[in-house]
Short mmCIF file of N, CA and C in Angstrom, two decimals:
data_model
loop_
_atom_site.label_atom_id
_atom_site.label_comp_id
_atom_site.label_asym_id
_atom_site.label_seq_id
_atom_site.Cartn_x
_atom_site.Cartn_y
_atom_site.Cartn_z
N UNK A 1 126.27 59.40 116.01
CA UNK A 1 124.90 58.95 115.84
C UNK A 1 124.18 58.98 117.17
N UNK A 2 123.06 59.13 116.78
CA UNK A 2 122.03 59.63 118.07
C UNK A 2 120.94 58.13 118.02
N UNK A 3 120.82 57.56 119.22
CA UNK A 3 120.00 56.16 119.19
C UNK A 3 118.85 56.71 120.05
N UNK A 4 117.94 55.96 119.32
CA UNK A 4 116.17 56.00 120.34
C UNK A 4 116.28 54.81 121.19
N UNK A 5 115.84 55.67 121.89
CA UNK A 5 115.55 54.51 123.49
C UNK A 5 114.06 54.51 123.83
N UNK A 6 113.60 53.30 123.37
CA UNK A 6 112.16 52.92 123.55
C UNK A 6 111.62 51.63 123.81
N UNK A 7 110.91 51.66 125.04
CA UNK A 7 110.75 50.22 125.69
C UNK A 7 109.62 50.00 124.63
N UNK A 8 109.55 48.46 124.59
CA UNK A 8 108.65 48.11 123.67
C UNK A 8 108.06 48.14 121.96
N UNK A 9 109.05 48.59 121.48
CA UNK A 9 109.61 49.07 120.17
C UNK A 9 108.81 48.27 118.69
N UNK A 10 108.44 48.28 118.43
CA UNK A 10 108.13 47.70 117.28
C UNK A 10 109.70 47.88 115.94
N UNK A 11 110.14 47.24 116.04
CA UNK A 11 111.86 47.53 115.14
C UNK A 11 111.23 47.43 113.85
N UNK A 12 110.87 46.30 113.25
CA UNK A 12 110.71 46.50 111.87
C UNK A 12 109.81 47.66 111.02
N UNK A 13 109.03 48.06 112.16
CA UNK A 13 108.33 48.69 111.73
C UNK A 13 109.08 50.39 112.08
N UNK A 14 109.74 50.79 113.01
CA UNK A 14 110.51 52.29 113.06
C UNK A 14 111.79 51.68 112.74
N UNK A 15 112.42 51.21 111.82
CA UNK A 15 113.99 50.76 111.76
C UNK A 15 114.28 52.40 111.32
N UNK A 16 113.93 53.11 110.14
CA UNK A 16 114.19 54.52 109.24
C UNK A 16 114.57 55.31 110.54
N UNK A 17 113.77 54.97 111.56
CA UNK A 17 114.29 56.09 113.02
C UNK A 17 115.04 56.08 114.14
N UNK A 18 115.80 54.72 114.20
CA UNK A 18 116.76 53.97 114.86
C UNK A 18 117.99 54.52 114.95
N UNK A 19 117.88 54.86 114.03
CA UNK A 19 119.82 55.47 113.32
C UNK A 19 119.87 56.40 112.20
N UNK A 20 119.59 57.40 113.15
CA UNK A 20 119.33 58.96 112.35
C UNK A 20 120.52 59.84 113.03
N UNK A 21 121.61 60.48 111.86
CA UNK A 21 122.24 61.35 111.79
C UNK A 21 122.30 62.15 112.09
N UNK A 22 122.51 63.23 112.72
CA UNK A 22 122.20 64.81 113.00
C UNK A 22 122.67 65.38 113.02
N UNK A 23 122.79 66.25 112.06
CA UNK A 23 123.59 67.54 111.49
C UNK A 23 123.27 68.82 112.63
N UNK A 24 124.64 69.39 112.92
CA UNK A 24 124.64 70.14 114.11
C UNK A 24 125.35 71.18 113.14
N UNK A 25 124.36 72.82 112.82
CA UNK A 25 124.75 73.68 112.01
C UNK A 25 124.81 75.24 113.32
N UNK A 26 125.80 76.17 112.68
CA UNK A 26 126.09 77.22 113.48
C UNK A 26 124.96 78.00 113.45
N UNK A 27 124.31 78.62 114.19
CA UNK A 27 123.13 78.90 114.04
C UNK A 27 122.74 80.29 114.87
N UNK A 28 122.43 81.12 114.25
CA UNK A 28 122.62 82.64 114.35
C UNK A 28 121.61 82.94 115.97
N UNK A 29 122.33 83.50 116.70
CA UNK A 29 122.01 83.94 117.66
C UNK A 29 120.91 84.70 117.89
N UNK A 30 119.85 83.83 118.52
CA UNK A 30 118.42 84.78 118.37
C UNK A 30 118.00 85.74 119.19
N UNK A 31 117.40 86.70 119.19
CA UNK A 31 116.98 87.99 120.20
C UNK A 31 115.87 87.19 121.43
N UNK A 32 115.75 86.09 120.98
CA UNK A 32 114.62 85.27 121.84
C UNK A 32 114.40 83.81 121.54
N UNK A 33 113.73 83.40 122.82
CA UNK A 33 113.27 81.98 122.06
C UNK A 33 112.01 81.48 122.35
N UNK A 34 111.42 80.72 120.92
CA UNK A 34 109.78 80.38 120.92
C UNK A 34 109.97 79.57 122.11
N UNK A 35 108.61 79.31 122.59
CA UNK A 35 108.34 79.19 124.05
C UNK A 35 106.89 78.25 123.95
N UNK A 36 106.32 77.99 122.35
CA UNK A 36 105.03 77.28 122.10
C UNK A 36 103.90 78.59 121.03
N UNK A 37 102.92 77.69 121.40
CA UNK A 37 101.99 78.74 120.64
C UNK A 37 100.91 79.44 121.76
N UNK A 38 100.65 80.07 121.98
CA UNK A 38 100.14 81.22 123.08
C UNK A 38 98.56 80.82 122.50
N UNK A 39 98.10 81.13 120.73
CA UNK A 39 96.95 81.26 120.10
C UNK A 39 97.11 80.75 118.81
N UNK A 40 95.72 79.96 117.95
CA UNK A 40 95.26 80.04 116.74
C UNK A 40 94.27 80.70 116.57
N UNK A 41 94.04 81.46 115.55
CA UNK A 41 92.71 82.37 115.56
C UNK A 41 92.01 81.22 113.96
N UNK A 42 90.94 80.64 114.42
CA UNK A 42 90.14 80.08 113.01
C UNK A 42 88.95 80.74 112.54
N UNK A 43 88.95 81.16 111.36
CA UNK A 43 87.64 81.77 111.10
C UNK A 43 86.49 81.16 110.33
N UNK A 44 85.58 80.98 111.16
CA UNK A 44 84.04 80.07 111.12
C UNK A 44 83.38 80.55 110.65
N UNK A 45 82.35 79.85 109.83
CA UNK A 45 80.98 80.37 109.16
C UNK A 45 80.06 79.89 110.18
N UNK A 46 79.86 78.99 110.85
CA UNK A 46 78.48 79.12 111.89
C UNK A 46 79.65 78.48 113.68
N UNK A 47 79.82 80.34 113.99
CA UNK A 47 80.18 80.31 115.84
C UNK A 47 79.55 79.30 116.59
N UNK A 48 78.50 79.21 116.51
CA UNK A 48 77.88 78.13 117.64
C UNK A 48 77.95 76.70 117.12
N UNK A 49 78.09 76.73 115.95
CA UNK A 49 78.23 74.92 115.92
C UNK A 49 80.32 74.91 116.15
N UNK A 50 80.84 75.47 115.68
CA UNK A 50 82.28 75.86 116.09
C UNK A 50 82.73 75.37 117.63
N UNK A 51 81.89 76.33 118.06
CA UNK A 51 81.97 76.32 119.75
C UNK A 51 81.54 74.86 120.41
N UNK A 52 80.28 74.62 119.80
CA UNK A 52 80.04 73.00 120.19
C UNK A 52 81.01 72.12 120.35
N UNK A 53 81.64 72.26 118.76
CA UNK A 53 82.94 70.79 118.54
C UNK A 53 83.52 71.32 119.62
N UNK A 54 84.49 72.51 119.69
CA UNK A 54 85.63 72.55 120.73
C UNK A 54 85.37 72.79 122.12
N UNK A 55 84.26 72.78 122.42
CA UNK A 55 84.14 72.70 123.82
C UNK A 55 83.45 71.18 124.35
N UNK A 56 82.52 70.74 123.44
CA UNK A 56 81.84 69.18 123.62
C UNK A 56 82.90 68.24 123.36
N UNK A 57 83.37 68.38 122.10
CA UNK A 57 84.40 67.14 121.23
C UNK A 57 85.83 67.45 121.79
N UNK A 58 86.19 68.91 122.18
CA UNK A 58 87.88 68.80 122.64
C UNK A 58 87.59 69.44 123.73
N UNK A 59 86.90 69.51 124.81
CA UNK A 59 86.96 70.20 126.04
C UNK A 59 87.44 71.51 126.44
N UNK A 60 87.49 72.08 125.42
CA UNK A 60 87.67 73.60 125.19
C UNK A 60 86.59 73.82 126.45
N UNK A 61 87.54 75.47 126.92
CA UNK A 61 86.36 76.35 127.64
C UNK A 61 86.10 77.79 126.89
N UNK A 62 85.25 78.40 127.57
CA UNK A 62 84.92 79.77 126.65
C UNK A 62 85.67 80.53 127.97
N UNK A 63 86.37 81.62 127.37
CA UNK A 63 87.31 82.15 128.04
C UNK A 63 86.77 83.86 128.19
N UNK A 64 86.38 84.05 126.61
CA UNK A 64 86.28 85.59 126.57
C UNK A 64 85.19 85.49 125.03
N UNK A 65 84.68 86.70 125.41
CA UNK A 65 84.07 86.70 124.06
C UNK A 65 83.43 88.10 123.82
N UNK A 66 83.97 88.59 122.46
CA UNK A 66 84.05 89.95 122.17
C UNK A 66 83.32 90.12 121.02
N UNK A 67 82.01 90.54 121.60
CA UNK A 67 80.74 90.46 120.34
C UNK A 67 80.97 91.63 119.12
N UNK A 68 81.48 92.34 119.72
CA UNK A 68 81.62 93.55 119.10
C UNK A 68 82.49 93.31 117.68
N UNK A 69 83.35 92.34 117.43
CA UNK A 69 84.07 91.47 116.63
C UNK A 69 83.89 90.26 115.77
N UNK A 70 83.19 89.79 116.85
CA UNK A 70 82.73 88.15 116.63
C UNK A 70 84.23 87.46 116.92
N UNK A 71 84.52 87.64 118.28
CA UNK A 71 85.23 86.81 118.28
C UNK A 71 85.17 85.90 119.85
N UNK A 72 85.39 84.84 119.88
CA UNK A 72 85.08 83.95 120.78
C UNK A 72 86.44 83.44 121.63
N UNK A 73 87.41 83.57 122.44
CA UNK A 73 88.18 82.45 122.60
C UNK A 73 88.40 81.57 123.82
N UNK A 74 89.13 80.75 123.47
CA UNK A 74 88.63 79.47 123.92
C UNK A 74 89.28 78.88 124.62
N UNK A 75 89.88 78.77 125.64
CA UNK A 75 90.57 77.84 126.94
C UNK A 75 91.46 76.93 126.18
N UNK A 76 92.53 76.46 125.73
CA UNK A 76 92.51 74.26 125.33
C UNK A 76 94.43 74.59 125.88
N UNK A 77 93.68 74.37 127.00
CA UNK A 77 95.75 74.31 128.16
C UNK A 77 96.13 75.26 128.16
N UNK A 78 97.45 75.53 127.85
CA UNK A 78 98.08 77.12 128.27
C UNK A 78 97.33 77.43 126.93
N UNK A 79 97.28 77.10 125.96
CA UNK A 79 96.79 78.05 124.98
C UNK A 79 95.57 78.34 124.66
N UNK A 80 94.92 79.14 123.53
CA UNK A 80 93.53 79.86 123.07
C UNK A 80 93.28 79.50 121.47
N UNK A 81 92.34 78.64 121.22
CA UNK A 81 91.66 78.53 120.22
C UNK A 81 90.94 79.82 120.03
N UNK A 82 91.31 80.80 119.29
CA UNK A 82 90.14 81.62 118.48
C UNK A 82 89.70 81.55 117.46
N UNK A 83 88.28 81.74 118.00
CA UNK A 83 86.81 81.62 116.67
C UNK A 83 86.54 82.87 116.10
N UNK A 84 86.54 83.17 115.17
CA UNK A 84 85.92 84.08 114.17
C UNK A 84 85.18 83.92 113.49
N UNK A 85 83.36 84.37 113.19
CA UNK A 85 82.92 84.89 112.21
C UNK A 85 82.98 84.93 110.86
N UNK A 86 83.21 84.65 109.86
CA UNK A 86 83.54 85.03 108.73
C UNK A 86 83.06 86.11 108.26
N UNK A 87 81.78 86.55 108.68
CA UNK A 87 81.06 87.70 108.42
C UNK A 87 81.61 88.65 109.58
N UNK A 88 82.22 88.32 110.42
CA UNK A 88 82.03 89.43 111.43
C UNK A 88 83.77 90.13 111.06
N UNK A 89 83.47 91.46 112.02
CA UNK A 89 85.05 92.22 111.73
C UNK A 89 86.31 91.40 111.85
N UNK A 90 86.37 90.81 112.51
CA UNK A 90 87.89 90.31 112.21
C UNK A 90 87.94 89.20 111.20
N UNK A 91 86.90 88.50 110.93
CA UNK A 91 86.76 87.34 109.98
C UNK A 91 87.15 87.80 108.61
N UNK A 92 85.83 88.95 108.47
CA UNK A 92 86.00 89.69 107.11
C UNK A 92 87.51 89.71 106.26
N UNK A 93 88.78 89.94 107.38
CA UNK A 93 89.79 90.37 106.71
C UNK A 93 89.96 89.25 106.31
N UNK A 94 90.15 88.23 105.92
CA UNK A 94 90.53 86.90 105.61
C UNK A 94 89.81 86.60 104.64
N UNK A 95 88.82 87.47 103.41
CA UNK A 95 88.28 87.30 102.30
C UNK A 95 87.55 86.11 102.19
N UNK A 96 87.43 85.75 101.45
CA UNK A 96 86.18 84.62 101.40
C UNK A 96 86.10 83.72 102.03
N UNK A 97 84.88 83.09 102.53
CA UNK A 97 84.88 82.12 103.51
C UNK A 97 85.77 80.97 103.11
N UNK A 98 85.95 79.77 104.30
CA UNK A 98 86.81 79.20 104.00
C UNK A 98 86.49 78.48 102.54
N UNK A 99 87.22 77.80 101.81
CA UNK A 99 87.22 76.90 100.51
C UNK A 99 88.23 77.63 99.88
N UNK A 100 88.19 76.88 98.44
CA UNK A 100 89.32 77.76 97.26
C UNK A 100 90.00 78.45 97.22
N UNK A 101 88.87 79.65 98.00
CA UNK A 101 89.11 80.88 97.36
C UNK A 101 89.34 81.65 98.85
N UNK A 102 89.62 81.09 99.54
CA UNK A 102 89.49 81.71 100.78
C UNK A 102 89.97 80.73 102.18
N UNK A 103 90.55 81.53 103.36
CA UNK A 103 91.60 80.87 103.99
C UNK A 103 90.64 80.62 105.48
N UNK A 104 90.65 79.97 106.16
CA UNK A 104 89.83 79.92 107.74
C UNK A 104 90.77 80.12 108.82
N UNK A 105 92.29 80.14 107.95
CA UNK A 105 93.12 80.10 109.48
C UNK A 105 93.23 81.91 109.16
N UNK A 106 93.12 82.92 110.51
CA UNK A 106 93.77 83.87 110.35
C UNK A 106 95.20 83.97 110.52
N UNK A 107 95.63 83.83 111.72
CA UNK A 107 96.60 83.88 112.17
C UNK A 107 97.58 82.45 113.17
N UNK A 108 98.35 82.98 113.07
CA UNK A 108 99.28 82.04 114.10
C UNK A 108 99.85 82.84 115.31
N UNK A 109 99.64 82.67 116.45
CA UNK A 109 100.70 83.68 117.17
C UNK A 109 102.05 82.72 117.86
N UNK A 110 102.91 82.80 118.15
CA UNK A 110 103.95 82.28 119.10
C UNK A 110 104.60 83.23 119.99
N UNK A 111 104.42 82.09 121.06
CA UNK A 111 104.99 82.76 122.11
C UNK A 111 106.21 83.13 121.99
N UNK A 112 106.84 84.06 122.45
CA UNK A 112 108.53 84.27 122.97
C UNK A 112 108.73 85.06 124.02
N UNK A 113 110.14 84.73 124.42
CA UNK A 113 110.58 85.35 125.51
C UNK A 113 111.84 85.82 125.42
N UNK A 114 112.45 86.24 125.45
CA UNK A 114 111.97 87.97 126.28
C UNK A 114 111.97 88.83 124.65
N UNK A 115 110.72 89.38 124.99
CA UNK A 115 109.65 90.19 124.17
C UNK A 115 110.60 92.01 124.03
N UNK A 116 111.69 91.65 123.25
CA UNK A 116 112.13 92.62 123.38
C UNK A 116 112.23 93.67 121.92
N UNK A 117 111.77 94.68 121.55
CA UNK A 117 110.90 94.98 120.55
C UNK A 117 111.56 95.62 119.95
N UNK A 118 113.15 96.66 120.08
CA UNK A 118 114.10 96.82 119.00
C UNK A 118 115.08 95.65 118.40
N UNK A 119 115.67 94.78 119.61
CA UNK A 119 116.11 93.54 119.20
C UNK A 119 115.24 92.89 117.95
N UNK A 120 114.15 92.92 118.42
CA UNK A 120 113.09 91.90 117.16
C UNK A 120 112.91 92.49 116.15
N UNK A 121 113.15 93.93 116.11
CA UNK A 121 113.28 94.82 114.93
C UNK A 121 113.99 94.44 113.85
N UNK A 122 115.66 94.56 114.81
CA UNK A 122 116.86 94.49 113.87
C UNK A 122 116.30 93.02 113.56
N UNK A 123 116.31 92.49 114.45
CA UNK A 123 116.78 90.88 113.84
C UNK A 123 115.48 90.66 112.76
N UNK A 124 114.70 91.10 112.76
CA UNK A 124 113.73 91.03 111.54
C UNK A 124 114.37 91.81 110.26
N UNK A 125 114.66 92.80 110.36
CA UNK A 125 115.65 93.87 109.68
C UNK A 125 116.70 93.00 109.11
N UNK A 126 117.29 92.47 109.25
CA UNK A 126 118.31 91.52 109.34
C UNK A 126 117.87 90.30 108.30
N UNK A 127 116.60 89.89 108.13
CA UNK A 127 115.87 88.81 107.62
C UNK A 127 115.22 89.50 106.22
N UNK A 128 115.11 90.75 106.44
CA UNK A 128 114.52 91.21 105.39
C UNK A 128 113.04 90.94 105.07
N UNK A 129 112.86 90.67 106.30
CA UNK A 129 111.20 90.34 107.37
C UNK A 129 110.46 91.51 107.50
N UNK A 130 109.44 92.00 106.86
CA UNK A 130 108.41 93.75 107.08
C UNK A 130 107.61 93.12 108.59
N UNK A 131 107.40 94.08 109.32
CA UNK A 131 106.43 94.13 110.26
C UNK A 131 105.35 94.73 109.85
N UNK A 132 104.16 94.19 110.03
CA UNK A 132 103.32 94.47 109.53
C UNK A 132 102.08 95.20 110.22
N UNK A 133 102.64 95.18 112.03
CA UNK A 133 101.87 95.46 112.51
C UNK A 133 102.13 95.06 114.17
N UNK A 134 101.77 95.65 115.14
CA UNK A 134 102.09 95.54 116.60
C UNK A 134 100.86 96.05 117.42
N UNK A 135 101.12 95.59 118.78
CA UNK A 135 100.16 96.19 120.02
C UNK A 135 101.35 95.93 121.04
N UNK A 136 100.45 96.77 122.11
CA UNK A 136 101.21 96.66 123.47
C UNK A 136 100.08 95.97 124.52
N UNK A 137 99.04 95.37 123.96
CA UNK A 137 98.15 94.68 124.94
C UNK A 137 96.83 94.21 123.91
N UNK A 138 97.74 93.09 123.10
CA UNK A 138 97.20 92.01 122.18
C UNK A 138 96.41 91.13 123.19
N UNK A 139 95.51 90.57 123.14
CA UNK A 139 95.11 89.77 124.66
C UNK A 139 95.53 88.53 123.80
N UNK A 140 96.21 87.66 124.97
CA UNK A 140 96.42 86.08 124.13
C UNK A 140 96.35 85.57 125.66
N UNK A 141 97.02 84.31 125.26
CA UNK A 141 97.30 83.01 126.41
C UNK A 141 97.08 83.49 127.81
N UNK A 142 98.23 84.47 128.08
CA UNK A 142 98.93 85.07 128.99
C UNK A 142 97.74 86.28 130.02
N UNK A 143 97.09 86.83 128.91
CA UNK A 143 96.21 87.60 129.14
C UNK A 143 96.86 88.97 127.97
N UNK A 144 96.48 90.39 128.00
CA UNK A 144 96.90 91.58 127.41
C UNK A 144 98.51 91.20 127.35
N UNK A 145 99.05 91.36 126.38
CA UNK A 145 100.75 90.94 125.55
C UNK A 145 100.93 91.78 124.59
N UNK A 146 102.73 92.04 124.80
CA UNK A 146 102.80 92.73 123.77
C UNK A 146 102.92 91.92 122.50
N UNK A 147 102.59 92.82 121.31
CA UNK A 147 102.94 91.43 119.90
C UNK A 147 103.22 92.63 118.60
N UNK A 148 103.85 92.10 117.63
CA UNK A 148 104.10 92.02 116.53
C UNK A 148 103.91 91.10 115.44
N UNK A 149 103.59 91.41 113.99
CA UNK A 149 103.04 90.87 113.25
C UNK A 149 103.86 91.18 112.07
N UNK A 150 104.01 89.33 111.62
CA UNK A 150 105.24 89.86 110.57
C UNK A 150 104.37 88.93 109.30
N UNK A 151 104.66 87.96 108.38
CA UNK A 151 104.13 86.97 107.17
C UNK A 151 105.27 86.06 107.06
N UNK A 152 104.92 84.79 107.06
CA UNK A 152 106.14 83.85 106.48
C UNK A 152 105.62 83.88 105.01
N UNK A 153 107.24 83.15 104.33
CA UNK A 153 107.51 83.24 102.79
C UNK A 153 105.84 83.00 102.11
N UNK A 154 104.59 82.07 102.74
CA UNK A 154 103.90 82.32 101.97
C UNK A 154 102.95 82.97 102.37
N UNK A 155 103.01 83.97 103.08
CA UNK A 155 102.03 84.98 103.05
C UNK A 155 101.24 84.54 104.35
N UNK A 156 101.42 83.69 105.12
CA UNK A 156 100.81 83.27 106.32
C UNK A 156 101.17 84.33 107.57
N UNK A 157 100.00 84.84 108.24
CA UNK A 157 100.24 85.83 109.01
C UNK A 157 100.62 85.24 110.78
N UNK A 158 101.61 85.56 110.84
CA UNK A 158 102.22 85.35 112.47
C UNK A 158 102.88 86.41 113.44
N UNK A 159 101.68 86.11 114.53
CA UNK A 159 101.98 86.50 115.63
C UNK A 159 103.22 87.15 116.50
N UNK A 160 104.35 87.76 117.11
CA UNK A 160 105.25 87.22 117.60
C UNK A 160 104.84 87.87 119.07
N UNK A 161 104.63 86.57 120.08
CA UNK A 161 104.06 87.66 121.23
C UNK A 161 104.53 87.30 122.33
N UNK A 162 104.48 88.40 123.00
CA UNK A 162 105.43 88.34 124.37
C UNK A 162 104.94 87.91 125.96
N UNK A 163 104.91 87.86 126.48
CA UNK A 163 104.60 87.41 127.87
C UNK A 163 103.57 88.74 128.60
N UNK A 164 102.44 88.32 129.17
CA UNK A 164 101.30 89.10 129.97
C UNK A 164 101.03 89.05 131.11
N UNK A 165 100.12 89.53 131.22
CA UNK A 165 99.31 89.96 132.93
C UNK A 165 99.92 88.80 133.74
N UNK A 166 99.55 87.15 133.38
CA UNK A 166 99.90 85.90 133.74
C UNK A 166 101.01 85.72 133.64
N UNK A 167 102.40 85.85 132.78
CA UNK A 167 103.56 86.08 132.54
C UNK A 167 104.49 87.07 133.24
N UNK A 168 105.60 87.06 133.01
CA UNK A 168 106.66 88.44 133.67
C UNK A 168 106.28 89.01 132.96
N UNK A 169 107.12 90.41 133.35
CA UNK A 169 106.16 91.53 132.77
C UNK A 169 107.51 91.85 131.30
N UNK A 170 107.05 92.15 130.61
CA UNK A 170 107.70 92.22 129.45
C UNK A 170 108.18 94.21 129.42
N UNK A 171 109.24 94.15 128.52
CA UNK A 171 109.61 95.49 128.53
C UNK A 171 108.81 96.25 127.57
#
């Protein structure tokens, strides 16, 4: 058993987390390891009130911004809030604006290291994981990265991206 060590504790109230079990399973040797999230890309129906909240309300900065797209992104620590358009090219792919019928998150990216791109093959190969798509100078966190693009079980599109300009240099 694994015990929490916490000055000032409220007990009755975390007892459920006091004395928690932990199952230690063999666990398949990965080609890499996540390292955080580099980017979220969100796709907005009005950019400038968008930009307001996260730069007024969360101290976001504007980092880059690629009109040609509609896309905006955004400083918040090592990582990049991206804004999208809903009308604009990259928004578009994400079908109807957000509600019901339609999603606002595009993507997820995560970082990893070391960004090594037949390894991530097989071991996707291996998962029975499709790639759906790659660059060799995705711009994220880091700056220009390499990345690949795979879907978890429900169809959620993720990132897998490697270290940039700001980073070692990836193979």
């Amino acid at each position: 058993m694994k015990y929490l060590h916490v000055k000032y504790l409220d007990i009755e109230r975390h007892i459920d987390y006091l004395c928690v079990e932990t199952l230690e399973e063999t666990m398949e040797t990965l080609p890499f390891r996540s390292i955080g999230l580099d980017h979220v890309v969100l796709r907005v129906a009005d950019a400038a009130r968008a930009r307001e909240f996260y730069e007024t309300v969360l101290g976001c900065t504007l980092e880059r911004h690629q009109e040609d797209i509609g896309l905006w992104q955004l400083r918040a620590g090592s990582s990049l809030i991206d804004l999208v358009n809903i009308d604009g090219v990259a928004g578009r792919r994400g079908g109807a604006a957000p509600g019901t019928e339609g999603r606002n998150v595009d993507h997820v990216a995560i970082a990893i290291r070391p960004f090594e791109r037949d390894a991530l093959r097989a071991h996707l190969a291996r998962h029975r994981v499709a790639i759906e798509g790659g660059s060799d100078d995705n711009y994220g966190a880091e700056g220009p990265s390499p990345a690949l693009y795979i879907r978890d079980p429900d169809g959620n599109m993720i990132e897998l991206m490697g270290s940039g300009a700001a980073g070692a240099a990836a193979p």
